[in-house]
Amino acid sequence: MFKRNLAKFNHAMGFQRSCCWQKVRPDSDLSTKERAPNEIVSEDANYSSWMVDHPSALTSFDHMMKDAKGKKIVVFLDYDGTLSPIVNNPDRAFMSDEMRAAVKEVAKYFPTAIISGRSRDKVKGFVQLNNIYYAGSHGMDIMAPPRPVRSSDGNYLTVSLDRKGNDVVFQPAQKFLPAIQKISKELEEAIMKIPGARVENNRFCVSVHFRQVREEDYRTLEEKVKSILKHYPDFRLDWGKKVMEIRPSIEWDKGNALEYLLDTLGLGNCTDVLPVYIGDDRTDEDAFKVIQKRGQGYPIVVTSSPKDTKASYSLYDPLEVLTFLSRLARWRKSSSSSRSISQVWGVSS
Ligand SMILES: O=P(O)(O)OC[C@H]1O[C@H](O[C@H]2O[C@H](CO)[C@@H](O)[C@H](O)[C@H]2O)[C@H](O)[C@@H](O)[C@@H]1O
């Protein structure tokens, strides 16, 4: 506990190079099964030395904003583990009122989207804000401004207007819905007898949670999930934080969702756009990669332990995310003399 607090203190203070402790094990509760098989997490690596390559977005804030001057910042946020702390019961992963106020404030000044593994409705229910865009199911269910978007083969992608005719809903995995519902039902039945296991239907993907499953039951759970998936070759299985995630094997992830949203905002081809993406999970790496490829923007990972990541910056936990978002809004407020988002970018909020 002492070491964790010291790490947090050092992190917050920006003591990245001259730290007084060196042999600290990451405080993460990541067990081997919590990680994706291909995720390399160095248990022995030192958080401080890791931060040399992934400096705190708080201590780097002034430097980042100096580069951002005159550019168009677009904010992308993951939900679980980023805006809300990780908790045992996924239905109770509420965000704090302070976090909600910070996101609301940020969205006043920058186009802001939440890209989550949850269903779009569920994440919107948690966030309860109207001035942001929501992408659920790891980006496979996007509510975006009504601007037609072309895919790489030149065809217009399938979109439909929402009930008010304002925003468009883009759902590239529509045709998989019946199969997903079947999978979800089969999983429910199969895991019923495993204490602590739970299935969460996220509309275009399904989560099987094992945070509260006993160690000795994990193998059985995994086998059950895999044996169901054998009958669904169009689906793939990934691991998140104590969760197995089943989703259609289509080439669409949070990175594509980020690009899609930039396109619909009319910013896809702008050279002066700076996407800021904050996320804590393996699926967020897809968005980090896109930002790295664009060559502009700030991929920020939320983590309390060293991890292999494409992010350039880090934040320790949702509390630091809150501080970062508040500073971002304050920075814009002071530098734009309180101009609102529509005045700044000409986009509707
Ligand atoms: O993309 P995200 O918004 O980060 O969603 C990823 C998964 O997050 C949720 O599960 C995680 O958070 C839960 C609540 O803190 C925790 O109990 C669980 O162990 C974590 O894996 C969500 O419930 C999943 O459906 C999402 O896929």
GROMACS .gro file of C-alpha atoms and ligand atoms in nm:
model
  376
    1MET     CA    1   0.000   0.000   0.000
    2PHE     CA    2   0.282   0.235   0.095
    3LYS     CA    3   0.460   0.161  -0.230
    4ARG     CA    4   0.145   0.217  -0.430
    5ASN     CA    5   0.088   0.554  -0.268
    6LEU     CA    6   0.449   0.644  -0.324
    7ALA     CA    7   0.418   0.546  -0.689
    8LYS     CA    8   0.107   0.759  -0.722
    9PHE     CA    9   0.276   1.048  -0.545
   10ASN     CA   10   0.580   1.023  -0.770
   11HIS     CA   11   0.359   0.994  -1.072
   12ALA     CA   12   0.150   1.296  -0.979
   13MET     CA   13   0.459   1.497  -0.902
   14GLY     CA   14   0.624   1.393  -1.225
   15PHE     CA   15   0.920   1.223  -1.058
   16GLN     CA   16   0.981   1.008  -1.360
   17ARG     CA   17   1.354   0.986  -1.378
   18SER     CA   18   1.485   1.059  -1.034
   19CYS     CA   19   1.261   0.834  -0.836
   20CYS     CA   20   1.387   0.710  -0.501
   21TRP     CA   21   1.232   0.363  -0.527
   22GLN     CA   22   1.332   0.131  -0.800
   23LYS     CA   23   1.220  -0.224  -0.735
   24VAL     CA   24   0.848  -0.176  -0.703
   25ARG     CA   25   0.617  -0.440  -0.835
   26PRO     CA   26   0.320  -0.301  -1.022
   27ASP     CA   27   0.022  -0.276  -0.793
   28SER     CA   28  -0.211  -0.404  -1.058
   29ASP     CA   29  -0.463  -0.673  -0.974
   30LEU     CA   30  -0.416  -0.812  -1.322
   31SER     CA   31  -0.395  -1.186  -1.296
   32THR     CA   32  -0.262  -1.383  -1.592
   33LYS     CA   33  -0.610  -1.473  -1.704
   34GLU     CA   34  -0.719  -1.111  -1.693
   35ARG     CA   35  -0.487  -1.025  -1.974
   36ALA     CA   36  -0.526  -1.086  -2.339
   37PRO     CA   37  -0.291  -1.369  -2.433
   38ASN     CA   38  -0.091  -1.136  -2.654
   39GLU     CA   39  -0.068  -0.854  -2.405
   40ILE     CA   40   0.284  -0.823  -2.272
   41VAL     CA   41   0.288  -0.694  -1.918
   42SER     CA   42   0.621  -0.686  -1.749
   43GLU     CA   43   0.560  -0.770  -1.386
   44ASP     CA   44   0.913  -0.670  -1.296
   45ALA     CA   45   0.928  -0.349  -1.488
   46ASN     CA   46   0.943  -0.041  -1.287
   47TYR     CA   47   0.665   0.210  -1.313
   48SER     CA   48   0.901   0.505  -1.292
   49SER     CA   49   1.126   0.390  -1.571
   50TRP     CA   50   0.821   0.296  -1.778
   51MET     CA   51   0.704   0.654  -1.737
   52VAL     CA   52   1.012   0.784  -1.912
   53ASP     CA   53   0.850   0.660  -2.233
   54HIS     CA   54   0.493   0.727  -2.122
   55PRO     CA   55   0.508   1.049  -1.922
   56SER     CA   56   0.218   1.173  -1.717
   57ALA     CA   57  -0.031   1.373  -1.923
   58LEU     CA   58  -0.063   1.596  -1.618
   59THR     CA   59   0.301   1.688  -1.584
   60SER     CA   60   0.325   1.713  -1.965
   61PHE     CA   61   0.008   1.919  -1.989
   62ASP     CA   62   0.165   2.258  -2.062
   63HIS     CA   63   0.394   2.111  -2.322
   64MET     CA   64   0.104   1.926  -2.488
   65MET     CA   65  -0.114   2.236  -2.496
   66LYS     CA   66   0.167   2.447  -2.637
   67ASP     CA   67   0.170   2.213  -2.937
   68ALA     CA   68  -0.209   2.215  -2.952
   69LYS     CA   69  -0.242   2.589  -2.990
   70GLY     CA   70  -0.442   2.676  -3.300
   71LYS     CA   71  -0.522   2.311  -3.366
   72LYS     CA   72  -0.856   2.136  -3.343
   73ILE     CA   73  -0.871   1.907  -3.044
   74VAL     CA   74  -1.127   1.627  -3.049
   75VAL     CA   75  -1.171   1.429  -2.728
   76PHE     CA   76  -1.234   1.053  -2.722
   77LEU     CA   77  -1.297   0.873  -2.395
   78ASP     CA   78  -1.328   0.513  -2.297
   79TYR     CA   79  -1.575   0.446  -2.015
   80ASP     CA   80  -1.487   0.161  -1.774
   81GLY     CA   81  -1.159   0.212  -1.594
   82THR     CA   82  -1.128   0.560  -1.748
   83LEU     CA   83  -1.434   0.760  -1.647
   84SER     CA   84  -1.548   0.514  -1.381
   85PRO     CA   85  -1.340   0.299  -1.149
   86ILE     CA   86  -1.333  -0.076  -1.204
   87VAL     CA   87  -1.583  -0.237  -0.965
   88ASN     CA   88  -1.703  -0.594  -0.909
   89ASN     CA   89  -2.054  -0.545  -1.039
   90PRO     CA   90  -2.054  -0.410  -1.397
   91ASP     CA   91  -2.407  -0.277  -1.350
   92ARG     CA   92  -2.283  -0.048  -1.077
   93ALA     CA   93  -1.987   0.111  -1.253
   94PHE     CA   94  -2.115   0.463  -1.199
   95MET     CA   95  -1.916   0.771  -1.277
   96SER     CA   96  -1.896   1.044  -1.016
   97ASP     CA   97  -2.085   1.369  -1.046
   98GLU     CA   98  -1.750   1.548  -1.057
   99MET     CA   99  -1.642   1.338  -1.356
  100ARG     CA  100  -1.975   1.402  -1.529
  101ALA     CA  101  -1.933   1.776  -1.477
  102ALA     CA  102  -1.577   1.761  -1.614
  103VAL     CA  103  -1.683   1.570  -1.927
  104LYS     CA  104  -1.972   1.813  -1.977
  105GLU     CA  105  -1.736   2.107  -1.950
  106VAL     CA  106  -1.486   1.952  -2.193
  107ALA     CA  107  -1.767   1.886  -2.441
  108LYS     CA  108  -1.860   2.255  -2.430
  109TYR     CA  109  -1.529   2.337  -2.594
  110PHE     CA  110  -1.429   2.029  -2.795
  111PRO     CA  111  -1.620   1.770  -2.996
  112THR     CA  112  -1.630   1.482  -2.749
  113ALA     CA  113  -1.715   1.115  -2.794
  114ILE     CA  114  -1.727   0.815  -2.565
  115ILE     CA  115  -1.621   0.489  -2.725
  116SER     CA  116  -1.706   0.196  -2.503
  117GLY     CA  117  -1.734  -0.181  -2.505
  118ARG     CA  118  -2.076  -0.142  -2.342
  119SER     CA  119  -2.395  -0.113  -2.540
  120ARG     CA  120  -2.450   0.244  -2.655
  121ASP     CA  121  -2.768   0.279  -2.449
  122LYS     CA  122  -2.603   0.148  -2.136
  123VAL     CA  123  -2.304   0.378  -2.154
  124LYS     CA  124  -2.530   0.672  -2.230
  125GLY     CA  125  -2.736   0.574  -1.926
  126PHE     CA  126  -2.424   0.592  -1.710
  127VAL     CA  127  -2.292   0.917  -1.857
  128GLN     CA  128  -2.625   1.100  -1.891
  129LEU     CA  129  -2.494   1.382  -2.107
  130ASN     CA  130  -2.646   1.508  -2.430
  131ASN     CA  131  -2.365   1.716  -2.569
  132ILE     CA  132  -2.143   1.421  -2.664
  133TYR     CA  133  -2.136   1.141  -2.920
  134TYR     CA  134  -2.165   0.781  -2.812
  135ALA     CA  135  -2.015   0.472  -2.971
  136GLY     CA  136  -2.108   0.143  -2.805
  137SER     CA  137  -2.006  -0.221  -2.861
  138HIS     CA  138  -1.638  -0.131  -2.910
  139GLY     CA  139  -1.732   0.116  -3.183
  140MET     CA  140  -1.977  -0.109  -3.369
  141ASP     CA  141  -2.273   0.112  -3.278
  142ILE     CA  142  -2.209   0.480  -3.340
  143MET     CA  143  -2.436   0.777  -3.308
  144ALA     CA  144  -2.272   1.052  -3.511
  145PRO     CA  145  -2.349   1.374  -3.697
  146PRO     CA  146  -2.535   1.319  -4.027
  147ARG     CA  147  -2.252   1.344  -4.274
  148PRO     CA  148  -2.227   1.075  -4.540
  149VAL     CA  149  -1.909   0.873  -4.512
  150ARG     CA  150  -1.739   0.663  -4.779
  151SER     CA  151  -1.567   0.339  -4.703
  152SER     CA  152  -1.227   0.256  -4.849
  153ASP     CA  153  -1.385   0.084  -5.150
  154GLY     CA  154  -1.572   0.404  -5.232
  155ASN     CA  155  -1.919   0.293  -5.127
  156TYR     CA  156  -2.132   0.485  -4.885
  157LEU     CA  157  -2.161   0.305  -4.558
  158THR     CA  158  -2.503   0.208  -4.432
  159VAL     CA  159  -2.638   0.467  -4.196
  160SER     CA  160  -2.983   0.557  -4.072
  161LEU     CA  161  -3.119   0.873  -3.917
  162ASP     CA  162  -3.222   0.871  -3.554
  163ARG     CA  163  -3.581   0.934  -3.450
  164LYS     CA  164  -3.535   1.311  -3.448
  165GLY     CA  165  -3.357   1.299  -3.781
  166ASN     CA  166  -3.053   1.469  -3.632
  167ASP     CA  167  -2.776   1.218  -3.587
  168VAL     CA  168  -2.703   0.902  -3.779
  169VAL     CA  169  -2.660   0.557  -3.640
  170PHE     CA  170  -2.384   0.354  -3.796
  171GLN     CA  171  -2.382  -0.018  -3.717
  172PRO     CA  172  -2.136  -0.215  -3.930
  173ALA     CA  173  -2.221  -0.544  -3.754
  174GLN     CA  174  -2.599  -0.529  -3.805
  175LYS     CA  175  -2.622  -0.866  -3.979
  176PHE     CA  176  -2.470  -1.042  -3.677
  177LEU     CA  177  -2.745  -0.935  -3.437
  178PRO     CA  178  -2.951  -1.258  -3.449
  179ALA     CA  179  -2.640  -1.471  -3.389
  180ILE     CA  180  -2.528  -1.246  -3.104
  181GLN     CA  181  -2.863  -1.285  -2.934
  182LYS     CA  182  -2.836  -1.663  -2.968
  183ILE     CA  183  -2.482  -1.667  -2.833
  184SER     CA  184  -2.581  -1.452  -2.540
  185LYS     CA  185  -2.869  -1.685  -2.452
  186GLU     CA  186  -2.654  -1.996  -2.483
  187LEU     CA  187  -2.387  -1.842  -2.265
  188GLU     CA  188  -2.641  -1.747  -1.999
  189GLU     CA  189  -2.756  -2.105  -1.979
  190ALA     CA  190  -2.407  -2.253  -1.986
  191ILE     CA  191  -2.260  -2.040  -1.708
  192MET     CA  192  -2.564  -2.037  -1.480
  193LYS     CA  193  -2.410  -2.284  -1.240
  194ILE     CA  194  -2.073  -2.114  -1.210
  195PRO     CA  195  -2.087  -1.888  -0.906
  196GLY     CA  196  -1.992  -1.528  -0.981
  197ALA     CA  197  -1.995  -1.562  -1.360
  198ARG     CA  198  -2.218  -1.324  -1.548
  199VAL     CA  199  -2.308  -1.251  -1.907
  200GLU     CA  200  -2.353  -0.893  -2.025
  201ASN     CA  201  -2.520  -0.842  -2.360
  202ASN     CA  202  -2.359  -0.536  -2.514
  203ARG     CA  203  -2.575  -0.550  -2.827
  204PHE     CA  204  -2.309  -0.614  -3.095
  205CYS     CA  205  -2.082  -0.804  -2.859
  206VAL     CA  206  -2.116  -1.006  -2.543
  207SER     CA  207  -1.909  -0.996  -2.225
  208VAL     CA  208  -1.859  -1.290  -1.993
  209HIS     CA  209  -1.739  -1.155  -1.660
  210PHE     CA  210  -1.523  -1.359  -1.426
  211ARG     CA  211  -1.407  -1.098  -1.174
  212GLN     CA  212  -1.607  -1.276  -0.907
  213VAL     CA  213  -1.547  -1.630  -1.025
  214ARG     CA  214  -1.336  -1.854  -0.800
  215GLU     CA  215  -0.991  -1.932  -0.936
  216GLU     CA  216  -1.072  -2.303  -0.952
  217ASP     CA  217  -1.384  -2.241  -1.164
  218TYR     CA  218  -1.217  -2.026  -1.426
  219ARG     CA  219  -1.098  -2.310  -1.648
  220THR     CA  220  -1.451  -2.462  -1.664
  221LEU     CA  221  -1.595  -2.123  -1.753
  222GLU     CA  222  -1.344  -2.068  -2.030
  223GLU     CA  223  -1.408  -2.415  -2.172
  224LYS     CA  224  -1.782  -2.356  -2.176
  225VAL     CA  225  -1.741  -2.026  -2.356
  226LYS     CA  226  -1.502  -2.175  -2.610
  227SER     CA  227  -1.721  -2.477  -2.677
  228ILE     CA  228  -2.017  -2.250  -2.761
  229LEU     CA  229  -1.803  -2.033  -2.986
  230LYS     CA  230  -1.691  -2.337  -3.186
  231HIS     CA  231  -2.033  -2.324  -3.348
  232TYR     CA  232  -1.993  -1.958  -3.441
  233PRO     CA  233  -1.687  -1.929  -3.665
  234ASP     CA  234  -1.773  -1.568  -3.754
  235PHE     CA  235  -1.705  -1.460  -3.397
  236ARG     CA  236  -1.389  -1.411  -3.202
  237LEU     CA  237  -1.294  -1.422  -2.837
  238ASP     CA  238  -1.075  -1.161  -2.666
  239TRP     CA  239  -0.980  -1.095  -2.306
  240GLY     CA  240  -1.024  -0.767  -2.126
  241LYS     CA  241  -1.006  -0.692  -1.755
  242LYS     CA  242  -1.140  -1.010  -1.599
  243VAL     CA  243  -1.381  -1.038  -1.885
  244MET     CA  244  -1.406  -1.249  -2.199
  245GLU     CA  245  -1.539  -1.053  -2.492
  246ILE     CA  246  -1.714  -1.216  -2.785
  247ARG     CA  247  -1.762  -1.014  -3.099
  248PRO     CA  248  -1.806  -1.051  -3.474
  249SER     CA  249  -1.479  -1.102  -3.660
  250ILE     CA  250  -1.517  -0.792  -3.869
  251GLU     CA  251  -1.248  -0.538  -3.935
  252TRP     CA  252  -1.396  -0.275  -3.713
  253ASP     CA  253  -1.265  -0.161  -3.379
  254LYS     CA  254  -1.231   0.147  -3.161
  255GLY     CA  255  -0.968   0.281  -3.402
  256ASN     CA  256  -1.212   0.265  -3.693
  257ALA     CA  257  -1.475   0.430  -3.474
  258LEU     CA  258  -1.236   0.717  -3.399
  259GLU     CA  259  -1.169   0.768  -3.772
  260TYR     CA  260  -1.539   0.742  -3.852
  261LEU     CA  261  -1.626   1.007  -3.596
  262LEU     CA  262  -1.354   1.240  -3.724
  263ASP     CA  263  -1.493   1.194  -4.076
  264THR     CA  264  -1.848   1.269  -3.972
  265LEU     CA  265  -1.728   1.580  -3.793
  266GLY     CA  266  -1.569   1.684  -4.120
  267LEU     CA  267  -1.224   1.664  -3.964
  268GLY     CA  268  -1.097   1.337  -4.108
  269ASN     CA  269  -0.861   1.494  -4.360
  270CYS     CA  270  -0.763   1.801  -4.164
  271THR     CA  271  -0.394   1.822  -4.095
  272ASP     CA  272  -0.446   2.037  -3.788
  273VAL     CA  273  -0.666   1.797  -3.594
  274LEU     CA  274  -0.545   1.662  -3.261
  275PRO     CA  275  -0.742   1.363  -3.136
  276VAL     CA  276  -0.698   1.308  -2.762
  277TYR     CA  277  -0.791   0.951  -2.673
  278ILE     CA  278  -0.796   0.835  -2.311
  279GLY     CA  279  -0.846   0.465  -2.236
  280ASP     CA  280  -0.728   0.189  -2.008
  281ASP     CA  281  -0.800  -0.133  -2.189
  282ARG     CA  282  -0.654  -0.354  -2.461
  283THR     CA  283  -0.929  -0.251  -2.704
  284ASP     CA  284  -0.823   0.113  -2.665
  285GLU     CA  285  -0.488   0.022  -2.816
  286ASP     CA  286  -0.659   0.010  -3.158
  287ALA     CA  287  -0.743   0.377  -3.122
  288PHE     CA  288  -0.393   0.458  -2.995
  289LYS     CA  289  -0.252   0.293  -3.308
  290VAL     CA  290  -0.470   0.507  -3.535
  291ILE     CA  291  -0.351   0.824  -3.364
  292GLN     CA  292   0.010   0.712  -3.392
  293LYS     CA  293  -0.044   0.644  -3.761
  294ARG     CA  294  -0.199   0.985  -3.818
  295GLY     CA  295   0.114   1.135  -3.665
  296GLN     CA  296  -0.083   1.390  -3.465
  297GLY     CA  297  -0.274   1.364  -3.142
  298TYR     CA  298  -0.242   1.240  -2.789
  299PRO     CA  299  -0.300   0.872  -2.705
  300ILE     CA  300  -0.319   0.851  -2.325
  301VAL     CA  301  -0.330   0.523  -2.134
  302VAL     CA  302  -0.484   0.497  -1.788
  303THR     CA  303  -0.283   0.250  -1.584
  304SER     CA  304  -0.137   0.203  -1.240
  305SER     CA  305   0.123  -0.045  -1.364
  306PRO     CA  306   0.368  -0.062  -1.652
  307LYS     CA  307   0.223  -0.215  -1.965
  308ASP     CA  308   0.297  -0.260  -2.328
  309THR     CA  309   0.108   0.018  -2.502
  310LYS     CA  310   0.100   0.238  -2.809
  311ALA     CA  311   0.003   0.534  -2.592
  312SER     CA  312   0.246   0.823  -2.564
  313TYR     CA  313   0.121   0.954  -2.231
  314SER     CA  314  -0.025   0.808  -1.916
  315LEU     CA  315  -0.265   0.884  -1.635
  316TYR     CA  316  -0.263   0.678  -1.318
  317ASP     CA  317  -0.636   0.630  -1.258
  318PRO     CA  318  -0.981   0.787  -1.322
  319LEU     CA  319  -0.903   1.050  -1.061
  320GLU     CA  320  -0.615   1.173  -1.274
  321VAL     CA  321  -0.842   1.155  -1.580
  322LEU     CA  322  -1.077   1.391  -1.397
  323THR     CA  323  -0.791   1.633  -1.324
  324PHE     CA  324  -0.674   1.617  -1.685
  325LEU     CA  325  -1.021   1.684  -1.828
  326SER     CA  326  -1.080   1.973  -1.590
  327ARG     CA  327  -0.749   2.129  -1.687
  328LEU     CA  328  -0.823   2.081  -2.055
  329ALA     CA  329  -1.156   2.262  -2.027
  330ARG     CA  330  -1.000   2.539  -1.818
  331TRP     CA  331  -0.719   2.577  -2.069
  332ARG     CA  332  -0.960   2.620  -2.360
  333LYS     CA  333  -1.187   2.845  -2.159
  334SER     CA  334  -0.904   3.083  -2.083
  335SER     CA  335  -0.751   3.067  -2.430
  336SER     CA  336  -1.074   3.108  -2.627
  337SER     CA  337  -1.238   3.375  -2.410
  338SER     CA  338  -1.523   3.139  -2.334
  339ARG     CA  339  -1.621   3.066  -2.691
  340SER     CA  340  -1.844   2.763  -2.706
  341ILE     CA  341  -1.775   2.457  -2.922
  342SER     CA  342  -2.000   2.574  -3.206
  343GLN     CA  343  -1.824   2.909  -3.215
  344VAL     CA  344  -1.483   2.744  -3.199
  345TRP     CA  345  -1.528   2.472  -3.461
  346GLY     CA  346  -1.861   2.541  -3.621
  347VAL     CA  347  -1.994   2.202  -3.507
  348SER     CA  348  -2.320   2.157  -3.324
  349SER     CA  349  -2.294   2.047  -2.964
  350LIG     O1  350  -1.455  -0.016  -2.342
  350LIG     P1  351  -1.495  -0.006  -2.199
  350LIG     O2  352  -1.593   0.106  -2.174
  350LIG     O3  353  -1.374   0.005  -2.108
  350LIG     O4  354  -1.569  -0.143  -2.165
  350LIG     C1  355  -1.494  -0.264  -2.150
  350LIG     C2  356  -1.570  -0.358  -2.059
  350LIG     O5  357  -1.597  -0.280  -1.942
  350LIG     C3  358  -1.685  -0.336  -1.844
  350LIG     O6  359  -1.616  -0.438  -1.773
  350LIG     C4  360  -1.508  -0.388  -1.694
  350LIG     O7  361  -1.559  -0.300  -1.592
  350LIG     C5  362  -1.650  -0.361  -1.497
  350LIG     C6  363  -1.701  -0.254  -1.405
  350LIG     O8  364  -1.598  -0.186  -1.341
  350LIG     C7  365  -1.573  -0.473  -1.424
  350LIG     O9  366  -1.660  -0.539  -1.332
  350LIG     C8  367  -1.521  -0.574  -1.525
  350LIG    O10  368  -1.442  -0.672  -1.460
  350LIG     C9  369  -1.435  -0.504  -1.630
  350LIG    O11  370  -1.395  -0.594  -1.732
  350LIG    C10  371  -1.811  -0.390  -1.907
  350LIG    O12  372  -1.891  -0.449  -1.808
  350LIG    C11  373  -1.781  -0.482  -2.022
  350LIG    O13  374  -1.900  -0.527  -2.081
  350LIG    C12  375  -1.700  -0.405  -2.125
  350LIG    O14  376  -1.671  -0.488  -2.235
   0.00000   0.00000   0.00000
